[in-house]
Amino acid sequence: MDLPLELEKHREKIMGYALDFNLDFYDTIFEIVEFDQLNEIASYGGFPTRYPHWRFGMEYEELSKGYEYGLQKIYELVINTDPCYAYLMKSNKIVDQKLVMAHVYGHCDFFKNNLWFSKTNRKMMDQMANHATVIRRHVEKYGPDVVEDFIEVCLSLENLIDQHLPFIKREGNGADNQIEEPESFRLKSKAYMDSFINPKDAIEKQKQLAQEKRDVEKQKFPQQPERDVLKFLINNAPLEKWQADILSIVRDEAYYFCPQGQTKIMNEGWASYWHSRMMTEKILDDSEVIDYADHHSGTVATSPGQLNPYKLGIELFRDIEDRWNKGKFGKDYDDCDNWEVKNKWNKDTGLGQKKIFEVRTLYNDLMFIDAFLTREFCVEQNLFVYQYNDRSDFYEISDREFNGVKQKLLNSLTNFGQPFIYVQDGNYLNRGELYLLHQHEGIDLQSNEAKDTLENIFKIWNRPVHIETFLDEAQMLFSFNGTEHSEIELE
Amino acid sequence: MIKRIDKDISRFQKIVRGKVKKNLKKYITRGELIGKKGKDFVSIPIDQVNIPRFRFSSKKSGGVGQGEGSVGTPIGKGDSQDGAGGAGDAAGKHILEVDVPLDELAAMLGEELELPNIEPKGQKNISSKKDKYTGISDSGPESLKHFKRTYKRALKRQIMAQAYNQKNPIIIPIKEDKRYRTWRTTIQPESIALIIYMMDVSGSMGDEQKEIVRTQSFWVDTWLNHQYENIETRYVIHDAIAREVDRDTFYHTRESGGTIISSAYKLTAKIIEERYNPSEWNIYLFHFSDGDNWGEIDTDECVNVLQEKLLPNINLFCYGQVESPYGSGQFIRDLEDHLTDEEKMVLSEIPDKESIYKSIKEFLGKGK
């Protein structure tokens, strides 16, 4: 539904303010919907047309139960497309609608300008609808249960993608595969010395060794460990056409949603930063201040057990702005070890605005935290690390040191919080078995789920599947052969 | 309006129901549903319908939080189920509670245990009364006064009598103005049932035995409620003497005396005789004991009461014998010897929780 006149007037004004603040976005279309429609769209990940699957139904049940019990309510929903679509809930107060619109313009600016979104398909609305059509057609042909089950299998592998893939350009077969010229074995020498420095049989021997090495390499499959497990499966697993279709669709959509996972903190922080500035500097009238403050503080509220990305993001952007306005960066500042001086540091550089716009363009969450989370910020924001304590069965605060906090935070953001999993060997033991490698970086996999996931991969690969990982510091190989699981400890 | 999501929701619910059904055997023997029973629904906790992934175990990983507290301050209870933690997006994993209508649960039970539907006893259908407002009359209790009609008539009368002043519109109904709602009672035939639970509460019945009784009776209730529109339940406990109690007392009483089972049968016969006409009621008797009766004389007495007073009047008599370390377990064999070929009697041994499943099937498998 189009916006009612009153809201449309507000929208125009707010868009004007956003442009005045140098935000840059695609056309943004607001629609106003009832709460149940909003819940529906939200369950579909923001898209009005998705393929049929029960998990969307589950999502919806949870959202609507949460709404009924008054536990949660979605205020804002915006999709990264061109034009951007955003939804407003009909029953919200005007002041809430204004806030949401300001917030949405922040997101739209981020979608358009952040580097990590640069490769996403801006016509995803159509793409998703096409996916839905393809899958519906398969449903008609093969039956809903078969297709739905297979989708579930694919979804269980959804996170096994290579988040950097959209940015890698591979030329030809890649440099790795080029055959080395025999010349490269030669050492540099003057012509008359050559037969002594590069004796013929030595060169031959080198060549032979290289050849043997290449032969071994060639037999390796894949030649290098493959991060994009889904792609490997699509290309190599014995799938029927419709199955390959579905797996590709799930992979496509996973790549589409990937940047959102990579920039959650920044994206929400950026949008919150701008709604807060627009609302307080331009939009609010006196009667709305309390409601706005209530809503805003709800958005950035913290609770001990979890980190609020809105809060962390907005505070970091404000901190960056402040530091670059005062010149609190660079060698002089970093080398200064007088706390007093550092605290009062102000060189009136006034670069704050420029810096935060630069940051929103070039960074993702991982880089953002790595570059800008400072010791001072960590103390100011009361950040801590928590760990599970076996003895008390509680999660407990375990560390308040800056290095620990930062490291933990970075760990949790690396590979958007997913384990690194590679296809190591597609012909393990020369029996066509699939060997996956979990590159262990200190945190174990959830082992019961890992086993279920193995079963799902088996459904695709149709031969025994293995994953190498660590469990309680022992190197383990989990396997599933179609009927039973086994675990062996590797030497 | 039919929403697009509806189809996905119903698929999801189907999966959930499937899950409940698959685990029904587990639910049947565990009795964890009993506390979750609402009026028409029972909330069944199921493991989240979760799509498995390779992901980090959160107990091992911990995370970053924000707020007050020093090292060692607890911030949250460890979930026995592993929660999804981590920075950024720490949506805890929760156990889904799905509301399943009791009727549907009963249907699942029936399907799982292959229970036959019950044929209510022939002409003995009783009629239930339902009141419905159908008309208006000029007399009746004040509580049923039809306000609007009363004032309309009062207004008309006052206008006719020219006692109505538009500027000061005060209307006072007098007795003749008053109108009341009337109702008609409709009679609907309905089959009704009576369940009498009897339990031995002598010292030899322990907590575990009672838990079994409780679980079993929950499922019996669920099934019979599914079969009859109208059910009354009575509880009788006995040691050396029997008394009728309410539900709560039934499950929580423990006596130390001996056991005279006939006392319970006699009391039950009395209850039926005095209050429930067997030609109207479908009567179900369930008796749970550890099978340790006081002497053979009483057992003979029991058989007598059963044969003469109870069995002719009822649909079904079920005797469930739980096993206790003190009981001799003789009673079930005595019944078997004395009352062979008795159509309306079911005897079942329930040595442990696992046997509840089998025993329910035996109890309800006759379709009586």
PDB file of C-alpha atoms in Angstrom, chain B residues 152-334:
ATOM      1  CA  LYS B 152     -37.892   2.021  23.892  1.00  0.00           C
ATOM      2  CA  ARG B 153     -41.280   1.115  25.316  1.00  0.00           C
ATOM      3  CA  ALA B 154     -40.880   3.589  28.127  1.00  0.00           C
ATOM      4  CA  LEU B 155     -40.044   6.307  25.616  1.00  0.00           C
ATOM      5  CA  LYS B 156     -43.066   5.485  23.489  1.00  0.00           C
ATOM      6  CA  ARG B 157     -45.322   5.545  26.511  1.00  0.00           C
ATOM      7  CA  GLN B 158     -43.967   8.839  27.744  1.00  0.00           C
ATOM      8  CA  ILE B 159     -44.335  10.463  24.316  1.00  0.00           C
ATOM      9  CA  MET B 160     -47.914   9.274  24.088  1.00  0.00           C
ATOM     10  CA  ALA B 161     -48.641  10.555  27.539  1.00  0.00           C
ATOM     11  CA  GLN B 162     -46.877  13.774  26.588  1.00  0.00           C
ATOM     12  CA  ALA B 163     -44.666  13.373  29.585  1.00  0.00           C
ATOM     13  CA  TYR B 164     -41.528  13.575  27.450  1.00  0.00           C
ATOM     14  CA  ASN B 165     -39.527  16.733  27.490  1.00  0.00           C
ATOM     15  CA  GLN B 166     -37.008  16.979  24.706  1.00  0.00           C
ATOM     16  CA  LYS B 167     -34.895  19.464  26.560  1.00  0.00           C
ATOM     17  CA  ASN B 168     -34.685  17.295  29.599  1.00  0.00           C
ATOM     18  CA  PRO B 169     -35.003  13.750  28.316  1.00  0.00           C
ATOM     19  CA  ILE B 170     -35.541  11.654  31.379  1.00  0.00           C
ATOM     20  CA  ILE B 171     -37.120   8.291  30.831  1.00  0.00           C
ATOM     21  CA  ILE B 172     -38.291   6.162  33.681  1.00  0.00           C
ATOM     22  CA  PRO B 173     -39.585   2.702  32.844  1.00  0.00           C
ATOM     23  CA  ILE B 174     -42.468   1.446  34.876  1.00  0.00           C
ATOM     24  CA  LYS B 175     -43.365  -2.178  35.386  1.00  0.00           C
ATOM     25  CA  GLU B 176     -45.420  -2.453  32.199  1.00  0.00           C
ATOM     26  CA  ASP B 177     -42.490  -1.285  30.076  1.00  0.00           C
ATOM     27  CA  LYS B 178     -40.132  -3.938  31.195  1.00  0.00           C
ATOM     28  CA  ARG B 179     -39.164  -6.699  28.809  1.00  0.00           C
ATOM     29  CA  TYR B 180     -37.099  -9.764  29.555  1.00  0.00           C
ATOM     30  CA  ARG B 181     -35.216 -12.288  27.600  1.00  0.00           C
ATOM     31  CA  THR B 182     -36.580 -15.790  27.603  1.00  0.00           C
ATOM     32  CA  TRP B 183     -34.864 -18.977  26.748  1.00  0.00           C
ATOM     33  CA  ARG B 184     -35.749 -22.344  25.555  1.00  0.00           C
ATOM     34  CA  THR B 185     -34.047 -25.495  26.684  1.00  0.00           C
ATOM     35  CA  THR B 186     -33.087 -27.837  23.938  1.00  0.00           C
ATOM     36  CA  ILE B 187     -32.277 -31.424  24.606  1.00  0.00           C
ATOM     37  CA  GLN B 188     -29.534 -33.118  22.750  1.00  0.00           C
ATOM     38  CA  PRO B 189     -28.705 -36.770  22.955  1.00  0.00           C
ATOM     39  CA  GLU B 190     -25.144 -37.338  23.936  1.00  0.00           C
ATOM     40  CA  SER B 191     -23.177 -40.237  25.197  1.00  0.00           C
ATOM     41  CA  ILE B 192     -21.687 -39.720  28.558  1.00  0.00           C
ATOM     42  CA  ALA B 193     -19.115 -41.634  30.463  1.00  0.00           C
ATOM     43  CA  LEU B 194     -17.966 -42.108  33.971  1.00  0.00           C
ATOM     44  CA  ILE B 195     -14.426 -43.028  34.871  1.00  0.00           C
ATOM     45  CA  ILE B 196     -13.656 -44.292  38.301  1.00  0.00           C
ATOM     46  CA  TYR B 197     -10.014 -44.639  39.195  1.00  0.00           C
ATOM     47  CA  MET B 198      -9.212 -46.826  42.153  1.00  0.00           C
ATOM     48  CA  MET B 199      -5.795 -47.033  43.644  1.00  0.00           C
ATOM     49  CA  ASP B 200      -4.155 -48.919  46.396  1.00  0.00           C
ATOM     50  CA  VAL B 201      -2.401 -46.417  48.651  1.00  0.00           C
ATOM     51  CA  SER B 202      -1.109 -48.839  51.194  1.00  0.00           C
ATOM     52  CA  GLY B 203       2.470 -48.555  52.341  1.00  0.00           C
ATOM     53  CA  SER B 204       3.757 -50.844  49.655  1.00  0.00           C
ATOM     54  CA  MET B 205       2.900 -48.470  46.827  1.00  0.00           C
ATOM     55  CA  GLY B 206       5.885 -46.215  46.266  1.00  0.00           C
ATOM     56  CA  ASP B 207       6.366 -42.990  44.349  1.00  0.00           C
ATOM     57  CA  GLU B 208       7.497 -44.714  41.231  1.00  0.00           C
ATOM     58  CA  GLN B 209       4.358 -46.833  41.163  1.00  0.00           C
ATOM     59  CA  LYS B 210       2.215 -43.754  41.583  1.00  0.00           C
ATOM     60  CA  GLU B 211       4.021 -42.020  38.772  1.00  0.00           C
ATOM     61  CA  ILE B 212       3.135 -44.928  36.548  1.00  0.00           C
ATOM     62  CA  VAL B 213      -0.512 -44.728  37.569  1.00  0.00           C
ATOM     63  CA  ARG B 214      -0.520 -41.017  36.947  1.00  0.00           C
ATOM     64  CA  THR B 215       0.959 -41.305  33.500  1.00  0.00           C
ATOM     65  CA  GLN B 216      -1.274 -44.127  32.508  1.00  0.00           C
ATOM     66  CA  SER B 217      -4.408 -42.365  33.698  1.00  0.00           C
ATOM     67  CA  PHE B 218      -3.423 -39.232  31.780  1.00  0.00           C
ATOM     68  CA  TRP B 219      -3.490 -41.167  28.553  1.00  0.00           C
ATOM     69  CA  VAL B 220      -6.633 -43.038  29.451  1.00  0.00           C
ATOM     70  CA  ASP B 221      -8.289 -39.679  30.157  1.00  0.00           C
ATOM     71  CA  THR B 222      -7.063 -38.249  26.896  1.00  0.00           C
ATOM     72  CA  TRP B 223      -8.395 -41.166  24.927  1.00  0.00           C
ATOM     73  CA  LEU B 224     -11.774 -41.401  26.595  1.00  0.00           C
ATOM     74  CA  ASN B 225     -12.243 -37.648  26.384  1.00  0.00           C
ATOM     75  CA  HIS B 226     -11.698 -37.994  22.712  1.00  0.00           C
ATOM     76  CA  GLN B 227     -14.402 -40.652  22.516  1.00  0.00           C
ATOM     77  CA  TYR B 228     -17.090 -39.072  24.686  1.00  0.00           C
ATOM     78  CA  GLU B 229     -18.393 -35.553  24.754  1.00  0.00           C
ATOM     79  CA  ASN B 230     -19.062 -35.674  28.409  1.00  0.00           C
ATOM     80  CA  ILE B 231     -16.994 -37.341  31.039  1.00  0.00           C
ATOM     81  CA  GLU B 232     -17.059 -37.439  34.770  1.00  0.00           C
ATOM     82  CA  THR B 233     -14.199 -38.764  36.780  1.00  0.00           C
ATOM     83  CA  ARG B 234     -14.247 -40.107  40.308  1.00  0.00           C
ATOM     84  CA  TYR B 235     -11.323 -41.169  42.420  1.00  0.00           C
ATOM     85  CA  VAL B 236     -11.242 -43.839  45.069  1.00  0.00           C
ATOM     86  CA  ILE B 237      -8.290 -44.700  47.238  1.00  0.00           C
ATOM     87  CA  HIS B 238      -8.040 -47.600  49.561  1.00  0.00           C
ATOM     88  CA  ASP B 239      -5.843 -49.367  51.989  1.00  0.00           C
ATOM     89  CA  ALA B 240      -7.828 -51.412  54.461  1.00  0.00           C
ATOM     90  CA  ILE B 241     -10.770 -49.117  53.962  1.00  0.00           C
ATOM     91  CA  ALA B 242     -11.789 -47.135  50.896  1.00  0.00           C
ATOM     92  CA  ARG B 243     -12.812 -43.535  50.484  1.00  0.00           C
ATOM     93  CA  GLU B 244     -13.714 -41.255  47.661  1.00  0.00           C
ATOM     94  CA  VAL B 245     -11.326 -38.348  47.207  1.00  0.00           C
ATOM     95  CA  ASP B 246     -10.559 -35.551  44.796  1.00  0.00           C
ATOM     96  CA  ARG B 247      -7.942 -35.806  42.132  1.00  0.00           C
ATOM     97  CA  ASP B 248      -5.185 -34.141  44.066  1.00  0.00           C
ATOM     98  CA  THR B 249      -5.611 -36.314  47.115  1.00  0.00           C
ATOM     99  CA  PHE B 250      -5.763 -39.337  44.899  1.00  0.00           C
ATOM    100  CA  TYR B 251      -2.238 -38.856  43.661  1.00  0.00           C
ATOM    101  CA  HIS B 252      -0.704 -37.616  46.858  1.00  0.00           C
ATOM    102  CA  THR B 253      -1.998 -39.824  49.589  1.00  0.00           C
ATOM    103  CA  ARG B 254       0.089 -42.456  51.198  1.00  0.00           C
ATOM    104  CA  GLU B 255      -1.205 -44.613  53.971  1.00  0.00           C
ATOM    105  CA  SER B 256       0.552 -47.193  56.015  1.00  0.00           C
ATOM    106  CA  GLY B 257      -2.214 -49.676  56.520  1.00  0.00           C
ATOM    107  CA  GLY B 258      -2.818 -53.046  54.986  1.00  0.00           C
ATOM    108  CA  THR B 259      -4.763 -53.766  51.874  1.00  0.00           C
ATOM    109  CA  ILE B 260      -8.333 -54.840  51.542  1.00  0.00           C
ATOM    110  CA  ILE B 261      -9.227 -54.459  47.924  1.00  0.00           C
ATOM    111  CA  SER B 262     -12.848 -55.436  48.253  1.00  0.00           C
ATOM    112  CA  SER B 263     -13.441 -52.244  50.223  1.00  0.00           C
ATOM    113  CA  ALA B 264     -12.748 -50.222  47.101  1.00  0.00           C
ATOM    114  CA  TYR B 265     -14.919 -52.358  44.891  1.00  0.00           C
ATOM    115  CA  LYS B 266     -17.757 -52.105  47.348  1.00  0.00           C
ATOM    116  CA  LEU B 267     -17.460 -48.343  47.526  1.00  0.00           C
ATOM    117  CA  THR B 268     -17.385 -48.105  43.761  1.00  0.00           C
ATOM    118  CA  ALA B 269     -20.468 -50.257  43.500  1.00  0.00           C
ATOM    119  CA  LYS B 270     -22.137 -47.925  45.951  1.00  0.00           C
ATOM    120  CA  ILE B 271     -21.155 -44.810  44.028  1.00  0.00           C
ATOM    121  CA  ILE B 272     -22.563 -46.248  40.841  1.00  0.00           C
ATOM    122  CA  GLU B 273     -25.710 -47.426  42.504  1.00  0.00           C
ATOM    123  CA  GLU B 274     -26.408 -44.118  44.154  1.00  0.00           C
ATOM    124  CA  ARG B 275     -25.376 -41.617  41.558  1.00  0.00           C
ATOM    125  CA  TYR B 276     -24.862 -43.055  38.120  1.00  0.00           C
ATOM    126  CA  ASN B 277     -27.564 -44.986  36.412  1.00  0.00           C
ATOM    127  CA  PRO B 278     -25.799 -47.662  34.403  1.00  0.00           C
ATOM    128  CA  SER B 279     -28.396 -47.439  31.677  1.00  0.00           C
ATOM    129  CA  GLU B 280     -27.355 -43.852  31.013  1.00  0.00           C
ATOM    130  CA  TRP B 281     -23.673 -43.909  31.715  1.00  0.00           C
ATOM    131  CA  ASN B 282     -20.832 -45.647  30.017  1.00  0.00           C
ATOM    132  CA  ILE B 283     -18.835 -46.678  33.007  1.00  0.00           C
ATOM    133  CA  TYR B 284     -15.107 -47.355  33.069  1.00  0.00           C
ATOM    134  CA  LEU B 285     -13.302 -48.665  36.076  1.00  0.00           C
ATOM    135  CA  PHE B 286      -9.557 -48.614  36.458  1.00  0.00           C
ATOM    136  CA  HIS B 287      -7.876 -50.135  39.406  1.00  0.00           C
ATOM    137  CA  PHE B 288      -4.188 -49.975  40.178  1.00  0.00           C
ATOM    138  CA  SER B 289      -2.528 -51.956  42.880  1.00  0.00           C
ATOM    139  CA  ASP B 290       0.631 -53.862  43.630  1.00  0.00           C
ATOM    140  CA  GLY B 291      -1.392 -57.011  43.856  1.00  0.00           C
ATOM    141  CA  ASP B 292      -0.891 -57.655  47.531  1.00  0.00           C
ATOM    142  CA  ASN B 293      -4.323 -58.301  48.988  1.00  0.00           C
ATOM    143  CA  TRP B 294      -5.070 -59.204  52.565  1.00  0.00           C
ATOM    144  CA  GLY B 295      -5.862 -62.874  52.505  1.00  0.00           C
ATOM    145  CA  GLU B 296      -7.755 -65.113  50.199  1.00  0.00           C
ATOM    146  CA  ILE B 297     -11.060 -64.482  51.841  1.00  0.00           C
ATOM    147  CA  ASP B 298     -11.007 -60.911  50.681  1.00  0.00           C
ATOM    148  CA  THR B 299      -9.984 -61.899  47.199  1.00  0.00           C
ATOM    149  CA  ASP B 300     -13.044 -64.104  47.021  1.00  0.00           C
ATOM    150  CA  GLU B 301     -15.068 -61.163  48.214  1.00  0.00           C
ATOM    151  CA  CYS B 302     -13.593 -59.031  45.427  1.00  0.00           C
ATOM    152  CA  VAL B 303     -14.508 -61.571  42.808  1.00  0.00           C
ATOM    153  CA  ASN B 304     -17.976 -61.664  44.199  1.00  0.00           C
ATOM    154  CA  VAL B 305     -18.496 -57.912  44.061  1.00  0.00           C
ATOM    155  CA  LEU B 306     -17.073 -57.775  40.601  1.00  0.00           C
ATOM    156  CA  GLN B 307     -19.266 -60.535  39.282  1.00  0.00           C
ATOM    157  CA  GLU B 308     -22.468 -59.495  40.921  1.00  0.00           C
ATOM    158  CA  LYS B 309     -22.419 -55.750  41.147  1.00  0.00           C
ATOM    159  CA  LEU B 310     -19.804 -54.283  38.887  1.00  0.00           C
ATOM    160  CA  LEU B 311     -19.250 -56.205  35.710  1.00  0.00           C
ATOM    161  CA  PRO B 312     -22.914 -56.397  34.689  1.00  0.00           C
ATOM    162  CA  ASN B 313     -23.235 -52.627  34.880  1.00  0.00           C
ATOM    163  CA  ILE B 314     -20.131 -51.322  33.255  1.00  0.00           C
ATOM    164  CA  ASN B 315     -18.313 -51.092  29.941  1.00  0.00           C
ATOM    165  CA  LEU B 316     -14.905 -52.020  31.084  1.00  0.00           C
ATOM    166  CA  PHE B 317     -12.973 -52.982  34.147  1.00  0.00           C
ATOM    167  CA  CYS B 318      -9.222 -52.642  33.908  1.00  0.00           C
ATOM    168  CA  TYR B 319      -6.860 -53.850  36.525  1.00  0.00           C
ATOM    169  CA  GLY B 320      -3.278 -52.646  36.293  1.00  0.00           C
ATOM    170  CA  GLN B 321      -0.771 -54.265  38.552  1.00  0.00           C
ATOM    171  CA  VAL B 322       2.377 -52.321  39.239  1.00  0.00           C
ATOM    172  CA  GLU B 323       5.354 -54.051  40.685  1.00  0.00           C
ATOM    173  CA  SER B 324       6.608 -53.151  44.071  1.00  0.00           C
ATOM    174  CA  PRO B 325       9.380 -54.680  46.106  1.00  0.00           C
ATOM    175  CA  TYR B 326       6.897 -55.558  48.843  1.00  0.00           C
ATOM    176  CA  GLY B 327       4.004 -56.924  46.868  1.00  0.00           C
ATOM    177  CA  SER B 328       3.433 -60.587  46.213  1.00  0.00           C
ATOM    178  CA  GLY B 329       1.609 -59.802  42.979  1.00  0.00           C
ATOM    179  CA  GLN B 330      -0.836 -62.576  43.691  1.00  0.00           C
ATOM    180  CA  PHE B 331      -4.036 -60.659  43.035  1.00  0.00           C
ATOM    181  CA  ILE B 332      -3.797 -60.557  39.256  1.00  0.00           C
ATOM    182  CA  ARG B 333      -3.406 -64.333  39.098  1.00  0.00           C
ATOM    183  CA  ASP B 334      -6.380 -64.803  41.405  1.00  0.00           C
TER     184      ASP B 334
END
